[in-house]
């Protein structure tokens, strides 16, 4: 019996509902629930979302429930690969925010950008403009320091934009202060059969 089937059975039993009652309240077909418990067929995501509303799960139970569903959906090997990627991204982003990065407006051209709260930049050109602004500030802040600037960035901007931006910047007056240590380009696995990548 898979972990998901075990947890689903346990949570249904703990909810106080019968399968019939749960199906009636959630709108999920009773046969779908029974097939999930017997491991004949995994319910679709929307059905699981509806079922979960009536299982009265704690935050930790909810985390385990969805992790088990993801494992059943993708397979154990792919599940643990995805967990490793999540941990990598989380650890890198945490180290970035722990530095409490607050750049001051030191470039000659005014930029109406606030770094005191998170914001999404959708346009590649907009992202590169902000990225260039951050590089300028970091280089200027460290001119009289023995420390080297450290910048961690996650974006879906196509690599050519990033590389062109770096090339332009590194050819300027701050080239001696900037060192590119690593660029990681995450792409969707072509063999993932069109399944949505959740990170």
mmCIF file with all atom_site columns, N, CA and C in Angstrom, residues 119-179:
data_model
loop_
_atom_site.group_PDB
_atom_site.id
_atom_site.type_symbol
_atom_site.label_atom_id
_atom_site.label_alt_id
_atom_site.label_comp_id
_atom_site.label_asym_id
_atom_site.label_entity_id
_atom_site.label_seq_id
_atom_site.pdbx_PDB_ins_code
_atom_site.Cartn_x
_atom_site.Cartn_y
_atom_site.Cartn_z
_atom_site.occupancy
_atom_site.B_iso_or_equiv
_atom_site.pdbx_formal_charge
_atom_site.auth_seq_id
_atom_site.auth_comp_id
_atom_site.auth_asym_id
_atom_site.auth_atom_id
_atom_site.pdbx_PDB_model_num
ATOM 1   N N  . UNK A 1 119 ? 9.077  41.965 -5.009  1.00 0.00 ? 119 UNK A N  1
ATOM 2   C CA . UNK A 1 119 ? 8.261  42.356 -6.151  1.00 0.00 ? 119 UNK A CA 1
ATOM 3   C C  . UNK A 1 119 ? 8.644  41.499 -7.342  1.00 0.00 ? 119 UNK A C  1
ATOM 4   N N  . UNK A 1 120 ? 7.662  41.181 -8.172  1.00 0.00 ? 120 UNK A N  1
ATOM 5   C CA . UNK A 1 120 ? 7.924  40.400 -9.375  1.00 0.00 ? 120 UNK A CA 1
ATOM 6   C C  . UNK A 1 120 ? 8.126  41.334 -10.557 1.00 0.00 ? 120 UNK A C  1
ATOM 7   N N  . UNK A 1 121 ? 9.179  41.067 -11.342 1.00 0.00 ? 121 UNK A N  1
ATOM 8   C CA . UNK A 1 121 ? 9.427  41.807 -12.566 1.00 0.00 ? 121 UNK A CA 1
ATOM 9   C C  . UNK A 1 121 ? 9.239  40.835 -13.727 1.00 0.00 ? 121 UNK A C  1
ATOM 10  N N  . UNK A 1 122 ? 8.289  41.133 -14.611 1.00 0.00 ? 122 UNK A N  1
ATOM 11  C CA . UNK A 1 122 ? 7.896  40.175 -15.643 1.00 0.00 ? 122 UNK A CA 1
ATOM 12  C C  . UNK A 1 122 ? 8.659  40.365 -16.957 1.00 0.00 ? 122 UNK A C  1
ATOM 13  N N  . UNK A 1 123 ? 8.997  41.586 -17.292 1.00 0.00 ? 123 UNK A N  1
ATOM 14  C CA . UNK A 1 123 ? 9.669  41.850 -18.561 1.00 0.00 ? 123 UNK A CA 1
ATOM 15  C C  . UNK A 1 123 ? 11.166 41.562 -18.464 1.00 0.00 ? 123 UNK A C  1
ATOM 16  N N  . UNK A 1 124 ? 11.735 40.832 -19.433 1.00 0.00 ? 124 UNK A N  1
ATOM 17  C CA . UNK A 1 124 ? 13.188 40.596 -19.414 1.00 0.00 ? 124 UNK A CA 1
ATOM 18  C C  . UNK A 1 124 ? 13.985 41.895 -19.397 1.00 0.00 ? 124 UNK A C  1
ATOM 19  N N  . UNK A 1 125 ? 13.509 42.905 -20.138 1.00 0.00 ? 125 UNK A N  1
ATOM 20  C CA . UNK A 1 125 ? 14.217 44.181 -20.178 1.00 0.00 ? 125 UNK A CA 1
ATOM 21  C C  . UNK A 1 125 ? 14.147 44.881 -18.825 1.00 0.00 ? 125 UNK A C  1
ATOM 22  N N  . UNK A 1 126 ? 12.985 44.808 -18.190 1.00 0.00 ? 126 UNK A N  1
ATOM 23  C CA . UNK A 1 126 ? 12.821 45.417 -16.871 1.00 0.00 ? 126 UNK A CA 1
ATOM 24  C C  . UNK A 1 126 ? 13.721 44.717 -15.853 1.00 0.00 ? 126 UNK A C  1
ATOM 25  N N  . UNK A 1 127 ? 13.756 43.385 -15.931 1.00 0.00 ? 127 UNK A N  1
ATOM 26  C CA . UNK A 1 127 ? 14.603 42.628 -15.009 1.00 0.00 ? 127 UNK A CA 1
ATOM 27  C C  . UNK A 1 127 ? 16.069 43.001 -15.189 1.00 0.00 ? 127 UNK A C  1
ATOM 28  N N  . UNK A 1 128 ? 16.531 43.068 -16.435 1.00 0.00 ? 128 UNK A N  1
ATOM 29  C CA . UNK A 1 128 ? 17.936 43.374 -16.686 1.00 0.00 ? 128 UNK A CA 1
ATOM 30  C C  . UNK A 1 128 ? 18.296 44.783 -16.245 1.00 0.00 ? 128 UNK A C  1
ATOM 31  N N  . UNK A 1 129 ? 17.362 45.711 -16.346 1.00 0.00 ? 129 UNK A N  1
ATOM 32  C CA . UNK A 1 129 ? 17.613 47.071 -15.885 1.00 0.00 ? 129 UNK A CA 1
ATOM 33  C C  . UNK A 1 129 ? 17.823 47.087 -14.371 1.00 0.00 ? 129 UNK A C  1
ATOM 34  N N  . UNK A 1 130 ? 16.951 46.371 -13.659 1.00 0.00 ? 130 UNK A N  1
ATOM 35  C CA . UNK A 1 130 ? 17.077 46.296 -12.206 1.00 0.00 ? 130 UNK A CA 1
ATOM 36  C C  . UNK A 1 130 ? 18.343 45.530 -11.820 1.00 0.00 ? 130 UNK A C  1
ATOM 37  N N  . UNK A 1 131 ? 18.616 44.467 -12.561 1.00 0.00 ? 131 UNK A N  1
ATOM 38  C CA . UNK A 1 131 ? 19.797 43.653 -12.282 1.00 0.00 ? 131 UNK A CA 1
ATOM 39  C C  . UNK A 1 131 ? 21.078 44.487 -12.437 1.00 0.00 ? 131 UNK A C  1
ATOM 40  N N  . UNK A 1 132 ? 21.131 45.284 -13.492 1.00 0.00 ? 132 UNK A N  1
ATOM 41  C CA . UNK A 1 132 ? 22.285 46.156 -13.730 1.00 0.00 ? 132 UNK A CA 1
ATOM 42  C C  . UNK A 1 132 ? 22.408 47.179 -12.590 1.00 0.00 ? 132 UNK A C  1
ATOM 43  N N  . UNK A 1 133 ? 21.293 47.703 -12.159 1.00 0.00 ? 133 UNK A N  1
ATOM 44  C CA . UNK A 1 133 ? 21.272 48.678 -11.058 1.00 0.00 ? 133 UNK A CA 1
ATOM 45  C C  . UNK A 1 133 ? 21.858 48.072 -9.777  1.00 0.00 ? 133 UNK A C  1
ATOM 46  N N  . UNK A 1 134 ? 21.481 46.828 -9.484  1.00 0.00 ? 134 UNK A N  1
ATOM 47  C CA . UNK A 1 134 ? 21.981 46.152 -8.282  1.00 0.00 ? 134 UNK A CA 1
ATOM 48  C C  . UNK A 1 134 ? 23.487 45.910 -8.393  1.00 0.00 ? 134 UNK A C  1
ATOM 49  N N  . UNK A 1 135 ? 23.938 45.475 -9.563  1.00 0.00 ? 135 UNK A N  1
ATOM 50  C CA . UNK A 1 135 ? 25.367 45.246 -9.758  1.00 0.00 ? 135 UNK A CA 1
ATOM 51  C C  . UNK A 1 135 ? 26.170 46.528 -9.550  1.00 0.00 ? 135 UNK A C  1
ATOM 52  N N  . UNK A 1 136 ? 25.666 47.635 -10.088 1.00 0.00 ? 136 UNK A N  1
ATOM 53  C CA . UNK A 1 136 ? 26.339 48.927 -9.921  1.00 0.00 ? 136 UNK A CA 1
ATOM 54  C C  . UNK A 1 136 ? 26.467 49.283 -8.445  1.00 0.00 ? 136 UNK A C  1
ATOM 55  N N  . UNK A 1 137 ? 25.378 49.127 -7.715  1.00 0.00 ? 137 UNK A N  1
ATOM 56  C CA . UNK A 1 137 ? 25.375 49.481 -6.296  1.00 0.00 ? 137 UNK A CA 1
ATOM 57  C C  . UNK A 1 137 ? 26.306 48.595 -5.489  1.00 0.00 ? 137 UNK A C  1
ATOM 58  N N  . UNK A 1 138 ? 26.276 47.307 -5.766  1.00 0.00 ? 138 UNK A N  1
ATOM 59  C CA . UNK A 1 138 ? 27.131 46.383 -5.023  1.00 0.00 ? 138 UNK A CA 1
ATOM 60  C C  . UNK A 1 138 ? 28.604 46.681 -5.269  1.00 0.00 ? 138 UNK A C  1
ATOM 61  N N  . UNK A 1 139 ? 28.955 46.973 -6.515  1.00 0.00 ? 139 UNK A N  1
ATOM 62  C CA . UNK A 1 139 ? 30.342 47.273 -6.838  1.00 0.00 ? 139 UNK A CA 1
ATOM 63  C C  . UNK A 1 139 ? 30.797 48.557 -6.147  1.00 0.00 ? 139 UNK A C  1
ATOM 64  N N  . UNK A 1 140 ? 29.945 49.570 -6.131  1.00 0.00 ? 140 UNK A N  1
ATOM 65  C CA . UNK A 1 140 ? 30.303 50.843 -5.499  1.00 0.00 ? 140 UNK A CA 1
ATOM 66  C C  . UNK A 1 140 ? 30.402 50.714 -3.986  1.00 0.00 ? 140 UNK A C  1
ATOM 67  N N  . UNK A 1 141 ? 29.531 49.928 -3.404  1.00 0.00 ? 141 UNK A N  1
ATOM 68  C CA . UNK A 1 141 ? 29.542 49.753 -1.946  1.00 0.00 ? 141 UNK A CA 1
ATOM 69  C C  . UNK A 1 141 ? 30.822 49.079 -1.470  1.00 0.00 ? 141 UNK A C  1
ATOM 70  N N  . UNK A 1 142 ? 31.429 48.259 -2.320  1.00 0.00 ? 142 UNK A N  1
ATOM 71  C CA . UNK A 1 142 ? 32.561 47.449 -1.907  1.00 0.00 ? 142 UNK A CA 1
ATOM 72  C C  . UNK A 1 142 ? 33.910 47.996 -2.385  1.00 0.00 ? 142 UNK A C  1
ATOM 73  N N  . UNK A 1 143 ? 33.940 49.206 -2.928  1.00 0.00 ? 143 UNK A N  1
ATOM 74  C CA . UNK A 1 143 ? 35.184 49.737 -3.485  1.00 0.00 ? 143 UNK A CA 1
ATOM 75  C C  . UNK A 1 143 ? 36.291 49.841 -2.441  1.00 0.00 ? 143 UNK A C  1
ATOM 76  N N  . UNK A 1 144 ? 35.931 50.186 -1.195  1.00 0.00 ? 144 UNK A N  1
ATOM 77  C CA . UNK A 1 144 ? 36.915 50.338 -0.128  1.00 0.00 ? 144 UNK A CA 1
ATOM 78  C C  . UNK A 1 144 ? 36.849 49.196 0.882   1.00 0.00 ? 144 UNK A C  1
ATOM 79  N N  . UNK A 1 145 ? 36.330 48.079 0.436   1.00 0.00 ? 145 UNK A N  1
ATOM 80  C CA . UNK A 1 145 ? 36.167 46.940 1.334   1.00 0.00 ? 145 UNK A CA 1
ATOM 81  C C  . UNK A 1 145 ? 36.969 45.752 0.819   1.00 0.00 ? 145 UNK A C  1
ATOM 82  N N  . UNK A 1 146 ? 37.394 44.920 1.766   1.00 0.00 ? 146 UNK A N  1
ATOM 83  C CA . UNK A 1 146 ? 38.129 43.709 1.374   1.00 0.00 ? 146 UNK A CA 1
ATOM 84  C C  . UNK A 1 146 ? 37.183 42.610 0.925   1.00 0.00 ? 146 UNK A C  1
ATOM 85  N N  . UNK A 1 147 ? 35.890 42.801 1.172   1.00 0.00 ? 147 UNK A N  1
ATOM 86  C CA . UNK A 1 147 ? 34.898 41.791 0.811   1.00 0.00 ? 147 UNK A CA 1
ATOM 87  C C  . UNK A 1 147 ? 34.490 41.942 -0.641  1.00 0.00 ? 147 UNK A C  1
ATOM 88  N N  . UNK A 1 148 ? 34.158 40.838 -1.263  1.00 0.00 ? 148 UNK A N  1
ATOM 89  C CA . UNK A 1 148 ? 33.667 40.860 -2.633  1.00 0.00 ? 148 UNK A CA 1
ATOM 90  C C  . UNK A 1 148 ? 32.150 40.840 -2.624  1.00 0.00 ? 148 UNK A C  1
ATOM 91  N N  . UNK A 1 149 ? 31.507 41.549 -3.555  1.00 0.00 ? 149 UNK A N  1
ATOM 92  C CA . UNK A 1 149 ? 30.045 41.541 -3.611  1.00 0.00 ? 149 UNK A CA 1
ATOM 93  C C  . UNK A 1 149 ? 29.512 40.139 -3.883  1.00 0.00 ? 149 UNK A C  1
ATOM 94  N N  . UNK A 1 150 ? 28.418 39.817 -3.238  1.00 0.00 ? 150 UNK A N  1
ATOM 95  C CA . UNK A 1 150 ? 27.764 38.527 -3.438  1.00 0.00 ? 150 UNK A CA 1
ATOM 96  C C  . UNK A 1 150 ? 26.329 38.790 -3.854  1.00 0.00 ? 150 UNK A C  1
ATOM 97  N N  . UNK A 1 151 ? 25.903 38.220 -4.957  1.00 0.00 ? 151 UNK A N  1
ATOM 98  C CA . UNK A 1 151 ? 24.549 38.426 -5.448  1.00 0.00 ? 151 UNK A CA 1
ATOM 99  C C  . UNK A 1 151 ? 23.967 37.097 -5.881  1.00 0.00 ? 151 UNK A C  1
ATOM 100 N N  . UNK A 1 152 ? 22.779 36.797 -5.375  1.00 0.00 ? 152 UNK A N  1
ATOM 101 C CA . UNK A 1 152 ? 22.064 35.583 -5.762  1.00 0.00 ? 152 UNK A CA 1
ATOM 102 C C  . UNK A 1 152 ? 20.796 36.009 -6.482  1.00 0.00 ? 152 UNK A C  1
ATOM 103 N N  . UNK A 1 153 ? 20.548 35.465 -7.653  1.00 0.00 ? 153 UNK A N  1
ATOM 104 C CA . UNK A 1 153 ? 19.380 35.865 -8.435  1.00 0.00 ? 153 UNK A CA 1
ATOM 105 C C  . UNK A 1 153 ? 18.670 34.641 -8.985  1.00 0.00 ? 153 UNK A C  1
ATOM 106 N N  . UNK A 1 154 ? 17.333 34.668 -8.910  1.00 0.00 ? 154 UNK A N  1
ATOM 107 C CA . UNK A 1 154 ? 16.506 33.634 -9.527  1.00 0.00 ? 154 UNK A CA 1
ATOM 108 C C  . UNK A 1 154 ? 15.562 34.329 -10.503 1.00 0.00 ? 154 UNK A C  1
ATOM 109 N N  . UNK A 1 155 ? 15.563 33.914 -11.741 1.00 0.00 ? 155 UNK A N  1
ATOM 110 C CA . UNK A 1 155 ? 14.664 34.534 -12.709 1.00 0.00 ? 155 UNK A CA 1
ATOM 111 C C  . UNK A 1 155 ? 14.414 33.562 -13.847 1.00 0.00 ? 155 UNK A C  1
ATOM 112 N N  . UNK A 1 156 ? 13.360 33.841 -14.607 1.00 0.00 ? 156 UNK A N  1
ATOM 113 C CA . UNK A 1 156 ? 13.073 33.057 -15.802 1.00 0.00 ? 156 UNK A CA 1
ATOM 114 C C  . UNK A 1 156 ? 13.502 33.822 -17.053 1.00 0.00 ? 156 UNK A C  1
ATOM 115 N N  . UNK A 1 157 ? 14.317 34.849 -16.858 1.00 0.00 ? 157 UNK A N  1
ATOM 116 C CA . UNK A 1 157 ? 14.830 35.607 -17.991 1.00 0.00 ? 157 UNK A CA 1
ATOM 117 C C  . UNK A 1 157 ? 15.715 34.708 -18.853 1.00 0.00 ? 157 UNK A C  1
ATOM 118 N N  . UNK A 1 158 ? 15.534 34.721 -20.167 1.00 0.00 ? 158 UNK A N  1
ATOM 119 C CA . UNK A 1 158 ? 16.364 33.868 -21.030 1.00 0.00 ? 158 UNK A CA 1
ATOM 120 C C  . UNK A 1 158 ? 17.843 34.138 -20.804 1.00 0.00 ? 158 UNK A C  1
ATOM 121 N N  . UNK A 1 159 ? 18.675 33.100 -20.768 1.00 0.00 ? 159 UNK A N  1
ATOM 122 C CA . UNK A 1 159 ? 20.108 33.258 -20.504 1.00 0.00 ? 159 UNK A CA 1
ATOM 123 C C  . UNK A 1 159 ? 20.807 34.321 -21.342 1.00 0.00 ? 159 UNK A C  1
ATOM 124 N N  . UNK A 1 160 ? 20.504 34.482 -22.654 1.00 0.00 ? 160 UNK A N  1
ATOM 125 C CA . UNK A 1 160 ? 21.215 35.519 -23.420 1.00 0.00 ? 160 UNK A CA 1
ATOM 126 C C  . UNK A 1 160 ? 21.109 36.908 -22.806 1.00 0.00 ? 160 UNK A C  1
ATOM 127 N N  . UNK A 1 161 ? 19.943 37.236 -22.217 1.00 0.00 ? 161 UNK A N  1
ATOM 128 C CA . UNK A 1 161 ? 19.793 38.540 -21.586 1.00 0.00 ? 161 UNK A CA 1
ATOM 129 C C  . UNK A 1 161 ? 20.746 38.678 -20.407 1.00 0.00 ? 161 UNK A C  1
ATOM 130 N N  . UNK A 1 162 ? 20.839 37.607 -19.610 1.00 0.00 ? 162 UNK A N  1
ATOM 131 C CA . UNK A 1 162 ? 21.721 37.629 -18.444 1.00 0.00 ? 162 UNK A CA 1
ATOM 132 C C  . UNK A 1 162 ? 23.177 37.747 -18.884 1.00 0.00 ? 162 UNK A C  1
ATOM 133 N N  . UNK A 1 163 ? 23.574 36.931 -19.860 1.00 0.00 ? 163 UNK A N  1
ATOM 134 C CA . UNK A 1 163 ? 24.966 36.925 -20.307 1.00 0.00 ? 163 UNK A CA 1
ATOM 135 C C  . UNK A 1 163 ? 25.358 38.264 -20.935 1.00 0.00 ? 163 UNK A C  1
ATOM 136 N N  . UNK A 1 164 ? 24.464 38.830 -21.748 1.00 0.00 ? 164 UNK A N  1
ATOM 137 C CA . UNK A 1 164 ? 24.753 40.127 -22.362 1.00 0.00 ? 164 UNK A CA 1
ATOM 138 C C  . UNK A 1 164 ? 24.893 41.207 -21.303 1.00 0.00 ? 164 UNK A C  1
ATOM 139 N N  . UNK A 1 165 ? 24.050 41.126 -20.270 1.00 0.00 ? 165 UNK A N  1
ATOM 140 C CA . UNK A 1 165 ? 24.101 42.112 -19.197 1.00 0.00 ? 165 UNK A CA 1
ATOM 141 C C  . UNK A 1 165 ? 25.425 42.019 -18.437 1.00 0.00 ? 165 UNK A C  1
ATOM 142 N N  . UNK A 1 166 ? 25.847 40.781 -18.160 1.00 0.00 ? 166 UNK A N  1
ATOM 143 C CA . UNK A 1 166 ? 27.126 40.581 -17.482 1.00 0.00 ? 166 UNK A CA 1
ATOM 144 C C  . UNK A 1 166 ? 28.284 41.080 -18.351 1.00 0.00 ? 166 UNK A C  1
ATOM 145 N N  . UNK A 1 167 ? 28.258 40.729 -19.626 1.00 0.00 ? 167 UNK A N  1
ATOM 146 C CA . UNK A 1 167 ? 29.347 41.117 -20.525 1.00 0.00 ? 167 UNK A CA 1
ATOM 147 C C  . UNK A 1 167 ? 29.487 42.627 -20.594 1.00 0.00 ? 167 UNK A C  1
ATOM 148 N N  . UNK A 1 168 ? 28.353 43.314 -20.683 1.00 0.00 ? 168 UNK A N  1
ATOM 149 C CA . UNK A 1 168 ? 28.372 44.772 -20.733 1.00 0.00 ? 168 UNK A CA 1
ATOM 150 C C  . UNK A 1 168 ? 28.917 45.362 -19.443 1.00 0.00 ? 168 UNK A C  1
ATOM 151 N N  . UNK A 1 169 ? 28.506 44.798 -18.328 1.00 0.00 ? 169 UNK A N  1
ATOM 152 C CA . UNK A 1 169 ? 28.920 45.335 -17.030 1.00 0.00 ? 169 UNK A CA 1
ATOM 153 C C  . UNK A 1 169 ? 30.394 45.057 -16.753 1.00 0.00 ? 169 UNK A C  1
ATOM 154 N N  . UNK A 1 170 ? 30.835 43.845 -17.073 1.00 0.00 ? 170 UNK A N  1
ATOM 155 C CA . UNK A 1 170 ? 32.214 43.452 -16.771 1.00 0.00 ? 170 UNK A CA 1
ATOM 156 C C  . UNK A 1 170 ? 33.243 44.191 -17.621 1.00 0.00 ? 170 UNK A C  1
ATOM 157 N N  . UNK A 1 171 ? 32.794 44.777 -18.714 1.00 0.00 ? 171 UNK A N  1
ATOM 158 C CA . UNK A 1 171 ? 33.717 45.546 -19.548 1.00 0.00 ? 171 UNK A CA 1
ATOM 159 C C  . UNK A 1 171 ? 33.854 46.983 -19.055 1.00 0.00 ? 171 UNK A C  1
ATOM 160 N N  . UNK A 1 172 ? 33.093 47.343 -18.015 1.00 0.00 ? 172 UNK A N  1
ATOM 161 C CA . UNK A 1 172 ? 33.107 48.705 -17.483 1.00 0.00 ? 172 UNK A CA 1
ATOM 162 C C  . UNK A 1 172 ? 34.132 48.901 -16.389 1.00 0.00 ? 172 UNK A C  1
ATOM 163 N N  . UNK A 1 173 ? 33.950 49.993 -15.643 1.00 0.00 ? 173 UNK A N  1
ATOM 164 C CA . UNK A 1 173 ? 34.954 50.406 -14.655 1.00 0.00 ? 173 UNK A CA 1
ATOM 165 C C  . UNK A 1 173 ? 34.969 49.544 -13.399 1.00 0.00 ? 173 UNK A C  1
ATOM 166 N N  . UNK A 1 174 ? 33.934 48.695 -13.202 1.00 0.00 ? 174 UNK A N  1
ATOM 167 C CA . UNK A 1 174 ? 33.879 47.875 -11.997 1.00 0.00 ? 174 UNK A CA 1
ATOM 168 C C  . UNK A 1 174 ? 34.323 46.436 -12.262 1.00 0.00 ? 174 UNK A C  1
ATOM 169 N N  . UNK A 1 175 ? 34.949 46.205 -13.402 1.00 0.00 ? 175 UNK A N  1
ATOM 170 C CA . UNK A 1 175 ? 35.262 44.824 -13.788 1.00 0.00 ? 175 UNK A CA 1
ATOM 171 C C  . UNK A 1 175 ? 36.154 44.116 -12.773 1.00 0.00 ? 175 UNK A C  1
ATOM 172 N N  . UNK A 1 176 ? 37.035 44.858 -12.109 1.00 0.00 ? 176 UNK A N  1
ATOM 173 C CA . UNK A 1 176 ? 37.951 44.223 -11.157 1.00 0.00 ? 176 UNK A CA 1
ATOM 174 C C  . UNK A 1 176 ? 37.271 43.844 -9.849  1.00 0.00 ? 176 UNK A C  1
ATOM 175 N N  . UNK A 1 177 ? 36.055 44.359 -9.612  1.00 0.00 ? 177 UNK A N  1
ATOM 176 C CA . UNK A 1 177 ? 35.372 44.114 -8.351  1.00 0.00 ? 177 UNK A CA 1
ATOM 177 C C  . UNK A 1 177 ? 34.322 43.018 -8.451  1.00 0.00 ? 177 UNK A C  1
ATOM 178 N N  . UNK A 1 178 ? 34.040 42.544 -9.648  1.00 0.00 ? 178 UNK A N  1
ATOM 179 C CA . UNK A 1 178 ? 32.968 41.569 -9.840  1.00 0.00 ? 178 UNK A CA 1
ATOM 180 C C  . UNK A 1 178 ? 33.557 40.239 -10.291 1.00 0.00 ? 178 UNK A C  1
ATOM 181 N N  . UNK A 1 179 ? 33.116 39.184 -9.636  1.00 0.00 ? 179 UNK A N  1
ATOM 182 C CA . UNK A 1 179 ? 33.552 37.836 -10.014 1.00 0.00 ? 179 UNK A CA 1
ATOM 183 C C  . UNK A 1 179 ? 32.321 36.943 -10.102 1.00 0.00 ? 179 UNK A C  1
#
